[in-house]
mmCIF file of C-alpha atoms and ligand atoms in Angstrom:
data_model
loop_
_atom_site.group_PDB
_atom_site.id
_atom_site.type_symbol
_atom_site.label_atom_id
_atom_site.label_comp_id
_atom_site.label_asym_id
_atom_site.label_seq_id
_atom_site.Cartn_x
_atom_site.Cartn_y
_atom_site.Cartn_z
ATOM 1 C CA MET A 1 -2.836 12.285 45.179
ATOM 2 C CA ARG A 2 -5.782 10.591 43.500
ATOM 3 C CA VAL A 3 -5.900 10.174 39.750
ATOM 4 C CA LEU A 4 -8.902 9.116 37.691
ATOM 5 C CA GLY A 5 -7.754 7.170 34.628
ATOM 6 C CA ILE A 6 -9.683 6.889 31.364
ATOM 7 C CA GLU A 7 -8.811 4.377 28.616
ATOM 8 C CA THR A 8 -10.648 4.171 25.268
ATOM 9 C CA SER A 9 -7.870 3.480 22.741
ATOM 10 C CA CYS A 10 -9.345 0.291 21.291
ATOM 11 C CA ASP A 11 -12.276 -1.923 22.288
ATOM 12 C CA GLU A 12 -12.225 -1.648 26.077
ATOM 13 C CA THR A 13 -14.041 1.201 27.834
ATOM 14 C CA SER A 14 -12.266 1.559 31.156
ATOM 15 C CA ALA A 15 -12.020 3.898 34.136
ATOM 16 C CA ALA A 16 -9.999 3.510 37.325
ATOM 17 C CA VAL A 17 -8.844 5.395 40.402
ATOM 18 C CA VAL A 18 -5.243 5.156 41.574
ATOM 19 C CA GLU A 19 -3.913 6.792 44.728
ATOM 20 C CA GLY A 20 -0.281 7.367 45.594
ATOM 21 C CA ASP A 21 2.788 9.520 45.917
ATOM 22 C CA GLU A 22 6.514 9.313 45.090
ATOM 23 C CA ALA A 23 6.844 6.204 47.269
ATOM 24 C CA GLY A 24 4.296 4.140 45.357
ATOM 25 C CA ALA A 25 0.723 3.767 44.226
ATOM 26 C CA SER A 26 -2.257 1.571 44.907
ATOM 27 C CA LEU A 27 -5.387 0.754 42.987
ATOM 28 C CA ARG A 28 -8.659 2.031 44.482
ATOM 29 C CA SER A 29 -10.959 0.809 41.699
ATOM 30 C CA LEU A 30 -10.977 -0.507 38.150
ATOM 31 C CA VAL A 31 -13.906 -0.989 35.773
ATOM 32 C CA ILE A 32 -13.371 -2.528 32.324
ATOM 33 C CA LEU A 33 -16.197 -2.946 29.840
ATOM 34 C CA SER A 34 -15.165 -5.109 26.870
ATOM 35 C CA GLN A 35 -17.000 -4.415 23.644
ATOM 36 C CA ASP A 36 -18.225 -7.820 22.531
ATOM 37 C CA VAL A 37 -19.760 -6.454 19.333
ATOM 38 C CA HIS A 38 -16.436 -6.836 17.460
ATOM 39 C CA ARG A 39 -16.338 -10.624 17.859
ATOM 40 C CA ILE A 40 -18.891 -11.137 15.121
ATOM 41 C CA PHE A 41 -16.703 -9.138 12.713
ATOM 42 C CA GLY A 42 -13.492 -10.990 13.617
ATOM 43 C CA GLY A 43 -11.697 -7.741 14.461
ATOM 44 C CA VAL A 44 -12.266 -4.263 15.889
ATOM 45 C CA VAL A 45 -14.556 -2.019 13.787
ATOM 46 C CA PRO A 46 -13.352 1.535 14.593
ATOM 47 C CA GLU A 47 -16.673 3.361 14.117
ATOM 48 C CA LEU A 48 -18.529 0.886 16.317
ATOM 49 C CA ALA A 49 -15.795 1.179 18.961
ATOM 50 C CA SER A 50 -16.119 4.994 19.111
ATOM 51 C CA ARG A 51 -19.890 4.865 19.443
ATOM 52 C CA ALA A 52 -19.758 2.209 22.158
ATOM 53 C CA HIS A 53 -17.242 4.335 24.123
ATOM 54 C CA VAL A 54 -19.584 7.367 23.921
ATOM 55 C CA THR A 55 -22.440 5.282 25.305
ATOM 56 C CA ALA A 56 -20.503 3.476 28.038
ATOM 57 C CA LEU A 57 -17.908 5.949 29.319
ATOM 58 C CA PRO A 58 -20.099 8.060 31.671
ATOM 59 C CA ALA A 59 -21.487 4.956 33.428
ATOM 60 C CA VAL A 60 -18.098 3.209 33.560
ATOM 61 C CA THR A 61 -16.549 6.336 35.127
ATOM 62 C CA ARG A 62 -19.381 6.725 37.652
ATOM 63 C CA GLN A 63 -18.911 3.095 38.660
ATOM 64 C CA ALA A 64 -15.131 3.466 39.078
ATOM 65 C CA LEU A 65 -15.665 6.484 41.369
ATOM 66 C CA ALA A 66 -18.390 4.669 43.332
ATOM 67 C CA ASP A 67 -16.184 1.576 43.750
ATOM 68 C CA ALA A 68 -13.413 3.834 45.071
ATOM 69 C CA GLY A 69 -15.889 5.489 47.443
ATOM 70 C CA LEU A 70 -15.024 8.903 46.025
ATOM 71 C CA GLY A 71 -16.798 11.821 44.440
ATOM 72 C CA MET A 72 -15.344 13.737 41.487
ATOM 73 C CA ASP A 73 -14.439 16.560 43.897
ATOM 74 C CA GLN A 74 -12.019 14.187 45.670
ATOM 75 C CA VAL A 75 -9.991 13.501 42.519
ATOM 76 C CA ASP A 76 -6.815 15.548 41.967
ATOM 77 C CA ALA A 77 -6.286 14.926 38.236
ATOM 78 C CA ILE A 78 -7.550 12.978 35.233
ATOM 79 C CA ALA A 79 -5.181 10.860 33.131
ATOM 80 C CA VAL A 80 -6.447 9.844 29.711
ATOM 81 C CA THR A 81 -4.923 7.750 26.940
ATOM 82 C CA ASN A 82 -4.332 10.103 24.005
ATOM 83 C CA ALA A 83 -2.083 7.874 21.831
ATOM 84 C CA PRO A 84 -1.569 5.461 20.154
ATOM 85 C CA GLY A 85 -4.765 3.728 19.073
ATOM 86 C CA LEU A 86 -7.921 4.264 17.049
ATOM 87 C CA VAL A 87 -8.098 8.017 16.728
ATOM 88 C CA GLY A 88 -11.892 8.252 16.944
ATOM 89 C CA ALA A 89 -11.961 6.025 20.011
ATOM 90 C CA LEU A 90 -9.148 8.005 21.677
ATOM 91 C CA LEU A 91 -10.943 11.283 20.971
ATOM 92 C CA VAL A 92 -13.992 10.103 22.915
ATOM 93 C CA GLY A 93 -11.832 9.631 26.013
ATOM 94 C CA VAL A 94 -9.884 12.868 25.560
ATOM 95 C CA ALA A 95 -13.028 14.983 25.074
ATOM 96 C CA PHE A 96 -14.713 13.318 28.048
ATOM 97 C CA ALA A 97 -11.694 13.887 30.307
ATOM 98 C CA LYS A 98 -11.463 17.552 29.345
ATOM 99 C CA GLY A 99 -15.193 18.011 29.916
ATOM 100 C CA LEU A 100 -14.949 16.503 33.404
ATOM 101 C CA ALA A 101 -11.811 18.398 34.395
ATOM 102 C CA ALA A 102 -12.482 21.925 33.087
ATOM 103 C CA PRO A 103 -15.424 22.929 35.310
ATOM 104 C CA ARG A 104 -13.613 21.539 38.372
ATOM 105 C CA GLY A 105 -10.322 23.239 37.568
ATOM 106 C CA ILE A 106 -8.289 20.036 37.879
ATOM 107 C CA PRO A 107 -5.498 19.066 35.474
ATOM 108 C CA VAL A 108 -5.722 16.588 32.620
ATOM 109 C CA LEU A 109 -2.709 14.498 31.589
ATOM 110 C CA GLY A 110 -2.467 12.808 28.205
ATOM 111 C CA VAL A 111 -0.874 9.371 28.671
ATOM 112 C CA HIS A 112 0.835 7.203 26.057
ATOM 113 C CA HIS A 113 -0.918 3.826 26.076
ATOM 114 C CA MET A 114 2.354 1.854 25.925
ATOM 115 C CA GLU A 115 3.830 3.807 28.840
ATOM 116 C CA GLY A 116 0.681 2.728 30.679
ATOM 117 C CA HIS A 117 1.491 -0.920 29.947
ATOM 118 C CA LEU A 118 5.002 -0.350 31.398
ATOM 119 C CA PHE A 119 3.477 0.881 34.675
ATOM 120 C CA GLY A 120 0.610 -1.613 35.013
ATOM 121 C CA THR A 121 2.518 -4.510 36.533
ATOM 122 C CA GLU A 122 3.930 -2.381 39.371
ATOM 123 C CA LEU A 123 0.394 -1.679 40.630
ATOM 124 C CA GLU A 124 0.049 -5.356 41.554
ATOM 125 C CA ASP A 125 3.658 -6.135 42.227
ATOM 126 C CA PRO A 126 5.687 -3.292 43.799
ATOM 127 C CA ALA A 127 8.931 -5.146 42.969
ATOM 128 C CA ALA A 128 8.316 -4.487 39.248
ATOM 129 C CA LYS A 129 10.330 -1.266 39.434
ATOM 130 C CA PRO A 130 13.157 0.050 37.232
ATOM 131 C CA PRO A 131 15.712 -0.781 36.228
ATOM 132 C CA PHE A 132 14.231 -3.619 34.185
ATOM 133 C CA THR A 133 13.904 -5.166 30.758
ATOM 134 C CA ALA A 134 10.357 -4.774 29.462
ATOM 135 C CA LEU A 135 8.537 -6.807 26.871
ATOM 136 C CA LEU A 136 5.214 -5.310 25.790
ATOM 137 C CA VAL A 137 3.205 -7.709 23.670
ATOM 138 C CA SER A 138 -0.280 -6.682 22.595
ATOM 139 C CA GLY A 139 -2.548 -6.833 19.579
ATOM 140 C CA GLY A 140 -0.886 -3.784 18.051
ATOM 141 C CA HIS A 141 2.642 -3.696 19.473
ATOM 142 C CA THR A 142 5.673 -5.827 20.251
ATOM 143 C CA LEU A 143 8.266 -3.701 22.018
ATOM 144 C CA LEU A 144 11.466 -4.682 23.802
ATOM 145 C CA ILE A 145 12.515 -1.781 26.031
ATOM 146 C CA ASP A 146 15.268 -1.211 28.554
ATOM 147 C CA VAL A 147 13.858 0.907 31.381
ATOM 148 C CA THR A 148 16.629 2.622 33.339
ATOM 149 C CA GLU A 149 14.175 4.638 35.448
ATOM 150 C CA TRP A 150 10.530 5.641 35.078
ATOM 151 C CA GLY A 151 10.342 8.066 32.186
ATOM 152 C CA THR A 152 13.611 6.957 30.534
ATOM 153 C CA TYR A 153 13.096 4.272 27.926
ATOM 154 C CA ARG A 154 15.575 2.747 25.498
ATOM 155 C CA LEU A 155 13.727 1.026 22.660
ATOM 156 C CA LEU A 156 15.844 -2.007 21.762
ATOM 157 C CA GLY A 157 13.648 -3.903 19.351
ATOM 158 C CA SER A 158 10.189 -4.200 17.893
ATOM 159 C CA THR A 159 8.350 -6.245 15.315
ATOM 160 C CA ARG A 160 9.135 -5.783 11.637
ATOM 161 C CA ASP A 161 5.585 -6.788 10.663
ATOM 162 C CA ASP A 162 2.832 -8.371 12.774
ATOM 163 C CA ALA A 163 2.567 -7.754 16.508
ATOM 164 C CA ALA A 164 2.664 -10.877 18.697
ATOM 165 C CA GLY A 165 -1.063 -10.629 19.515
ATOM 166 C CA GLU A 166 -1.877 -10.020 15.867
ATOM 167 C CA ALA A 167 0.030 -13.218 14.995
ATOM 168 C CA PHE A 168 -2.036 -15.140 17.576
ATOM 169 C CA ASP A 169 -5.254 -13.645 16.166
ATOM 170 C CA LYS A 170 -4.363 -14.391 12.523
ATOM 171 C CA VAL A 171 -3.187 -17.939 13.258
ATOM 172 C CA ALA A 172 -6.390 -18.528 15.263
ATOM 173 C CA LYS A 173 -8.369 -17.529 12.173
ATOM 174 C CA LEU A 174 -6.373 -19.973 10.009
ATOM 175 C CA LEU A 175 -7.138 -22.714 12.523
ATOM 176 C CA GLY A 176 -10.855 -21.832 12.659
ATOM 177 C CA LEU A 177 -10.704 -20.514 16.242
ATOM 178 C CA PRO A 178 -12.630 -17.465 17.545
ATOM 179 C CA TYR A 179 -11.382 -13.861 17.803
ATOM 180 C CA PRO A 180 -9.414 -12.728 19.746
ATOM 181 C CA GLY A 181 -7.305 -15.808 19.227
ATOM 182 C CA GLY A 182 -4.624 -15.721 21.935
ATOM 183 C CA ARG A 183 -6.505 -17.545 24.656
ATOM 184 C CA PRO A 184 -8.112 -20.140 22.338
ATOM 185 C CA ILE A 185 -4.659 -20.964 20.909
ATOM 186 C CA GLU A 186 -3.124 -21.253 24.386
ATOM 187 C CA GLN A 187 -5.932 -23.575 25.481
ATOM 188 C CA LEU A 188 -5.799 -25.698 22.331
ATOM 189 C CA ALA A 189 -1.984 -25.920 22.390
ATOM 190 C CA ALA A 190 -2.173 -27.290 25.937
ATOM 191 C CA THR A 191 -4.134 -30.273 24.623
ATOM 192 C CA ALA A 192 -1.575 -31.255 21.942
ATOM 193 C CA THR A 193 -0.443 -34.839 22.379
ATOM 194 C CA ASN A 194 2.303 -34.882 19.758
ATOM 195 C CA ALA A 195 5.060 -32.485 18.747
ATOM 196 C CA GLY A 196 3.585 -31.573 15.342
ATOM 197 C CA PRO A 197 5.553 -29.614 12.773
ATOM 198 C CA ARG A 198 8.632 -27.634 13.828
ATOM 199 C CA PHE A 199 8.452 -24.085 12.529
ATOM 200 C CA ALA A 200 11.596 -22.004 12.074
ATOM 201 C CA ARG A 201 12.248 -19.495 14.875
ATOM 202 C CA PRO A 202 11.805 -16.143 13.107
ATOM 203 C CA MET A 203 14.703 -13.653 13.261
ATOM 204 C CA LEU A 204 16.635 -15.904 15.579
ATOM 205 C CA HIS A 205 19.977 -17.449 14.747
ATOM 206 C CA GLY A 206 23.278 -17.889 16.494
ATOM 207 C CA GLY A 207 25.174 -15.652 14.092
ATOM 208 C CA GLN A 208 23.454 -12.490 15.342
ATOM 209 C CA ARG A 209 25.633 -10.085 17.314
ATOM 210 C CA PRO A 210 24.782 -7.089 19.539
ATOM 211 C CA GLY A 211 24.594 -4.119 17.218
ATOM 212 C CA ASP A 212 23.086 -6.142 14.354
ATOM 213 C CA ALA A 213 19.780 -4.650 13.268
ATOM 214 C CA ASP A 214 17.983 -7.948 13.878
ATOM 215 C CA TYR A 215 19.562 -8.765 17.251
ATOM 216 C CA TYR A 216 16.495 -7.581 19.199
ATOM 217 C CA ASP A 217 13.838 -7.214 16.467
ATOM 218 C CA VAL A 218 11.228 -9.879 15.789
ATOM 219 C CA SER A 219 9.043 -10.771 12.799
ATOM 220 C CA PHE A 220 6.025 -13.044 12.749
ATOM 221 C CA SER A 221 4.604 -12.863 9.215
ATOM 222 C CA GLY A 222 6.819 -15.740 7.965
ATOM 223 C CA LEU A 223 5.694 -17.894 10.883
ATOM 224 C CA LYS A 224 2.072 -17.131 9.993
ATOM 225 C CA THR A 225 2.738 -18.246 6.399
ATOM 226 C CA ALA A 226 4.376 -21.448 7.672
ATOM 227 C CA VAL A 227 1.214 -22.135 9.691
ATOM 228 C CA LEU A 228 -0.912 -21.481 6.599
ATOM 229 C CA HIS A 229 1.071 -24.110 4.657
ATOM 230 C CA ALA A 230 0.777 -26.610 7.516
ATOM 231 C CA VAL A 231 -2.998 -26.024 7.682
ATOM 232 C CA ARG A 232 -3.377 -26.487 3.903
ATOM 233 C CA ASP A 233 -1.252 -29.631 3.997
ATOM 234 C CA ALA A 234 -3.341 -31.081 6.848
ATOM 235 C CA GLU A 235 -6.563 -30.158 5.043
ATOM 236 C CA SER A 236 -5.398 -31.906 1.862
ATOM 237 C CA ARG A 237 -5.019 -35.083 3.942
ATOM 238 C CA GLN A 238 -8.332 -34.500 5.782
ATOM 239 C CA ALA A 239 -6.222 -34.400 8.944
ATOM 240 C CA LEU A 240 -6.766 -30.852 10.225
ATOM 241 C CA ASP A 241 -9.074 -31.881 13.054
ATOM 242 C CA ALA A 242 -6.473 -34.388 14.241
ATOM 243 C CA GLU A 243 -3.528 -31.990 13.867
ATOM 244 C CA ARG A 244 -5.052 -28.613 14.842
ATOM 245 C CA ALA A 245 -3.785 -28.752 18.435
ATOM 246 C CA ALA A 246 -0.258 -29.775 17.392
ATOM 247 C CA ILE A 247 -0.098 -26.924 14.864
ATOM 248 C CA ALA A 248 -1.288 -24.436 17.521
ATOM 249 C CA ARG A 249 1.373 -25.776 19.885
ATOM 250 C CA ALA A 250 4.113 -25.598 17.230
ATOM 251 C CA PHE A 251 3.184 -21.985 16.399
ATOM 252 C CA GLN A 252 3.097 -20.959 20.070
ATOM 253 C CA ASP A 253 6.436 -22.672 20.773
ATOM 254 C CA ALA A 254 8.163 -20.879 17.881
ATOM 255 C CA LEU A 255 6.785 -17.485 18.902
ATOM 256 C CA ILE A 256 7.678 -17.993 22.570
ATOM 257 C CA ASP A 257 11.208 -19.254 21.843
ATOM 258 C CA THR A 258 11.865 -16.173 19.743
ATOM 259 C CA LEU A 259 10.533 -13.646 22.261
ATOM 260 C CA ALA A 260 12.193 -15.423 25.198
ATOM 261 C CA ALA A 261 15.598 -15.438 23.484
ATOM 262 C CA LYS A 262 15.359 -11.729 22.627
ATOM 263 C CA VAL A 263 14.313 -10.803 26.175
ATOM 264 C CA ALA A 264 17.210 -12.849 27.589
ATOM 265 C CA ARG A 265 19.638 -11.089 25.222
ATOM 266 C CA ALA A 266 18.387 -7.687 26.412
ATOM 267 C CA ALA A 267 18.482 -8.577 30.122
ATOM 268 C CA GLN A 268 22.010 -9.920 29.751
ATOM 269 C CA ALA A 269 23.294 -6.994 27.677
ATOM 270 C CA PHE A 270 22.105 -4.435 30.247
ATOM 271 C CA GLY A 271 22.670 -6.568 33.343
ATOM 272 C CA ARG A 272 19.012 -6.478 34.393
ATOM 273 C CA THR A 273 17.787 -8.962 36.977
ATOM 274 C CA ARG A 274 14.139 -7.953 36.528
ATOM 275 C CA VAL A 275 11.953 -8.516 33.490
ATOM 276 C CA VAL A 276 8.519 -6.880 33.350
ATOM 277 C CA LEU A 277 5.849 -8.057 30.938
ATOM 278 C CA GLY A 278 2.791 -6.186 29.707
ATOM 279 C CA GLY A 279 0.075 -6.339 27.061
ATOM 280 C CA GLY A 280 -2.603 -8.945 26.381
ATOM 281 C CA VAL A 281 -0.183 -11.654 25.197
ATOM 282 C CA ALA A 282 1.449 -11.529 28.655
ATOM 283 C CA CYS A 283 -1.665 -13.446 29.825
ATOM 284 C CA ASN A 284 -0.102 -16.493 28.144
ATOM 285 C CA ARG A 285 1.297 -18.714 30.902
ATOM 286 C CA SER A 286 3.578 -20.637 28.520
ATOM 287 C CA LEU A 287 5.104 -17.326 27.398
ATOM 288 C CA VAL A 288 5.792 -16.317 31.002
ATOM 289 C CA ALA A 289 7.309 -19.746 31.716
ATOM 290 C CA GLY A 290 9.428 -19.661 28.534
ATOM 291 C CA ILE A 291 10.783 -16.189 29.322
ATOM 292 C CA THR A 292 11.503 -17.169 32.936
ATOM 293 C CA THR A 293 13.540 -20.177 31.808
ATOM 294 C CA ALA A 294 15.449 -18.185 29.182
ATOM 295 C CA VAL A 295 16.392 -15.284 31.468
ATOM 296 C CA ARG A 296 17.395 -17.606 34.315
ATOM 297 C CA ASP A 297 19.583 -19.588 31.918
ATOM 298 C CA ALA A 298 21.214 -16.327 30.845
ATOM 299 C CA MET A 299 21.311 -14.390 34.137
ATOM 300 C CA GLY A 300 20.999 -16.930 36.931
ATOM 301 C CA ALA A 301 18.245 -17.923 39.353
ATOM 302 C CA ALA A 302 18.086 -14.457 40.954
ATOM 303 C CA CYS A 303 16.475 -13.087 37.818
ATOM 304 C CA ALA A 304 12.731 -12.492 38.286
ATOM 305 C CA VAL A 305 10.011 -12.182 35.671
ATOM 306 C CA HIS A 306 7.068 -9.988 36.707
ATOM 307 C CA ALA A 307 3.878 -10.713 34.781
ATOM 308 C CA PRO A 308 0.614 -8.872 35.332
ATOM 309 C CA SER A 309 -2.717 -10.555 36.038
ATOM 310 C CA PRO A 310 -5.019 -10.752 32.994
ATOM 311 C CA ARG A 311 -7.058 -7.646 33.910
ATOM 312 C CA ILE A 312 -3.891 -5.527 34.149
ATOM 313 C CA ALA A 313 -2.183 -7.201 31.151
ATOM 314 C CA THR A 314 -5.037 -6.356 28.787
ATOM 315 C CA ASP A 315 -6.169 -2.793 28.172
ATOM 316 C CA ASN A 316 -7.312 -1.016 31.317
ATOM 317 C CA ALA A 317 -7.469 2.457 32.851
ATOM 318 C CA ALA A 318 -5.541 1.538 36.028
ATOM 319 C CA MET A 319 -2.235 1.524 34.164
ATOM 320 C CA ILE A 320 -3.146 4.875 32.561
ATOM 321 C CA ALA A 321 -3.949 6.402 35.967
ATOM 322 C CA ARG A 322 -0.644 5.017 37.328
ATOM 323 C CA ALA A 323 1.439 6.471 34.496
ATOM 324 C CA GLY A 324 -0.544 9.727 34.813
ATOM 325 C CA LEU A 325 0.238 9.884 38.550
ATOM 326 C CA PHE A 326 3.947 9.581 37.754
ATOM 327 C CA ARG A 327 3.761 12.475 35.291
ATOM 328 C CA LEU A 328 1.564 14.546 37.637
ATOM 329 C CA LEU A 329 4.120 14.158 40.450
ATOM 330 C CA ARG A 330 6.805 15.363 38.030
ATOM 331 C CA GLY A 331 4.784 18.559 37.607
ATOM 332 C CA GLU A 332 3.546 17.769 34.124
ATOM 333 C CA ARG A 333 0.127 18.913 32.848
ATOM 334 C CA SER A 334 -1.513 18.778 29.435
ATOM 335 C CA ASP A 335 -3.161 21.955 28.179
ATOM 336 C CA ALA A 336 -6.586 22.518 26.633
ATOM 337 C CA ALA A 337 -5.157 21.705 23.196
ATOM 338 C CA LEU A 338 -4.530 18.038 24.181
ATOM 339 C CA ASN A 339 -5.298 15.942 21.105
ATOM 340 C CA ALA A 340 -5.497 12.262 20.131
ATOM 341 C CA PHE A 341 -2.932 10.591 17.843
ATOM 342 C CA ALA A 342 -3.057 7.221 16.087
ATOM 343 C CA THR A 343 0.719 6.908 16.449
ATOM 344 C CA LEU A 344 3.206 8.726 18.669
ATOM 345 C CA PRO A 345 6.610 7.774 20.088
ATOM 346 C CA ILE A 346 6.656 6.894 23.802
ATOM 347 C CA PRO A 347 7.725 9.997 25.770
ATOM 348 C CA GLY A 348 11.160 9.659 27.320
ATOM 349 C CA LEU A 349 12.714 7.529 24.588
ATOM 350 C CA VAL A 350 16.493 7.684 24.605
ATOM 351 C CA PRO A 351 18.527 6.543 21.614
ATOM 352 C CA HIS A 352 19.833 3.009 21.606
ATOM 353 C CA SER A 353 23.437 3.167 20.562
ATOM 354 C CA ALA A 354 24.841 -0.126 19.355
ATOM 355 C CA SER A 355 27.886 0.361 21.576
ATOM 356 C CA ALA A 356 25.691 0.289 24.712
ATOM 357 C CA ALA A 357 24.864 -3.355 24.016
HETATM 358 O O1 KG4 B 401 -3.130 -5.447 25.236
HETATM 359 P P1 KG4 B 401 -4.370 -5.975 24.583
HETATM 360 O O2 KG4 B 401 -5.550 -6.290 25.455
HETATM 361 O O3 KG4 B 401 -4.918 -4.990 23.515
HETATM 362 C C1 KG4 B 401 -4.116 -4.251 22.650
HETATM 363 O O4 KG4 B 401 -3.633 -3.174 23.063
HETATM 364 O O5 KG4 B 401 -3.920 -4.753 21.516
HETATM 365 O O6 KG4 B 401 -3.935 -7.272 23.755
HETATM 366 C C2 KG4 B 401 -4.853 -8.018 22.991
HETATM 367 C C3 KG4 B 401 -4.106 -9.185 22.370
HETATM 368 C C4 KG4 B 401 -4.957 -9.981 21.373
HETATM 369 O O7 KG4 B 401 -4.221 -10.090 20.180
HETATM 370 C C5 KG4 B 401 -5.152 -11.318 22.051
HETATM 371 O O8 KG4 B 401 -5.249 -12.409 21.146
HETATM 372 C C6 KG4 B 401 -3.907 -11.429 22.901
HETATM 373 O O9 KG4 B 401 -3.711 -10.114 23.392
HETATM 374 N N1 KG4 B 401 -4.045 -12.381 24.020
HETATM 375 C C7 KG4 B 401 -3.308 -13.493 24.154
HETATM 376 C C8 KG4 B 401 -3.791 -14.171 25.295
HETATM 377 N N2 KG4 B 401 -4.805 -13.430 25.826
HETATM 378 C C9 KG4 B 401 -4.937 -12.320 25.034
HETATM 379 N N3 KG4 B 401 -2.304 -13.975 23.406
HETATM 380 C C10 KG4 B 401 -1.756 -15.146 23.785
HETATM 381 N N4 KG4 B 401 -2.175 -15.870 24.849
HETATM 382 C C11 KG4 B 401 -3.188 -15.428 25.637
HETATM 383 N N5 KG4 B 401 -3.602 -16.132 26.685
HETATM 384 ZN ZN1 ZN B 402 -2.769 -2.266 25.043
#
């Protein structure tokens, strides 16, 4: 089965072809066009994103098919992100997918963007299969999920305020770094020569017990405020240039410690020896290292952390095609009424009862 994937939920216009069956899937092609226009505004401007998708999507799709060496008549289905994201941007992809599929009589499958992130890593690393503990960390989401099998997801924790990527982006702004801020902060933090301030680890203390509402949840807005105070203090002493790297490092350390501890709690509670990461923040090598150390401390050396490469960690259509293939093989199809939604729960969520962990 060959699935063409389309992703337009935010500021990447992407198309990809994935081929596979019940035994596994492989990537035939992936094209990602990043919309640079948003950099000058310091954030994604929804109307500009929609228009750029309209302009780019036909050419991006043609290129993905050409790279795969396939014509449209050799594709069995189209998978398209239909939630969550910028609704105008999503609609461009959904309308385009329907327009391509209808005259050819092939099915369209609406795919949840975050389910795509769960599947992405397995395309590069076949060992990243359920059961596993998943941490999805992007600009809009921070989700800790126990995946018993594909399609069955127990949401353990999420952020109470800012997403992890959003925290990186906002702290980068405070430090005078460009948008998006994750990579600039990682690079600057690596140059820090002294420890800098120690920020409190948000939502993390030894008194928390499984079943407590904050056992798996995270929160980053307090950490952001702590950075703001540190920046103001350094500025008042004309020391920001000297201390910028140490502040970036201190912020990154606090965020990583918190996420790593929560992932280790989840892996331990459910006895998972695999941890799968996804989302743009999973590009951060210190985060991957911090999580690896924490889960090995908790679960032993046999525990493996599977992190995607940057092009699969950030938004892309390959993960959408992969998740779509899974749903296609289960016999699922979307109908002509398929719509786009700014928010939507991940399909296959099962309740997390406190007694389970
Ligand atoms: O998954 P993604 O590409 O888009 C969303 O769905 O949001 O994630 C983008 C986020 C941005 O907030 C960006 O700053 C962050 O991922 N990011 C990073 C790194 N590279 C990208 N955060 C930390 N370290 C990085 N190296
Ligand atoms: Zn994403």
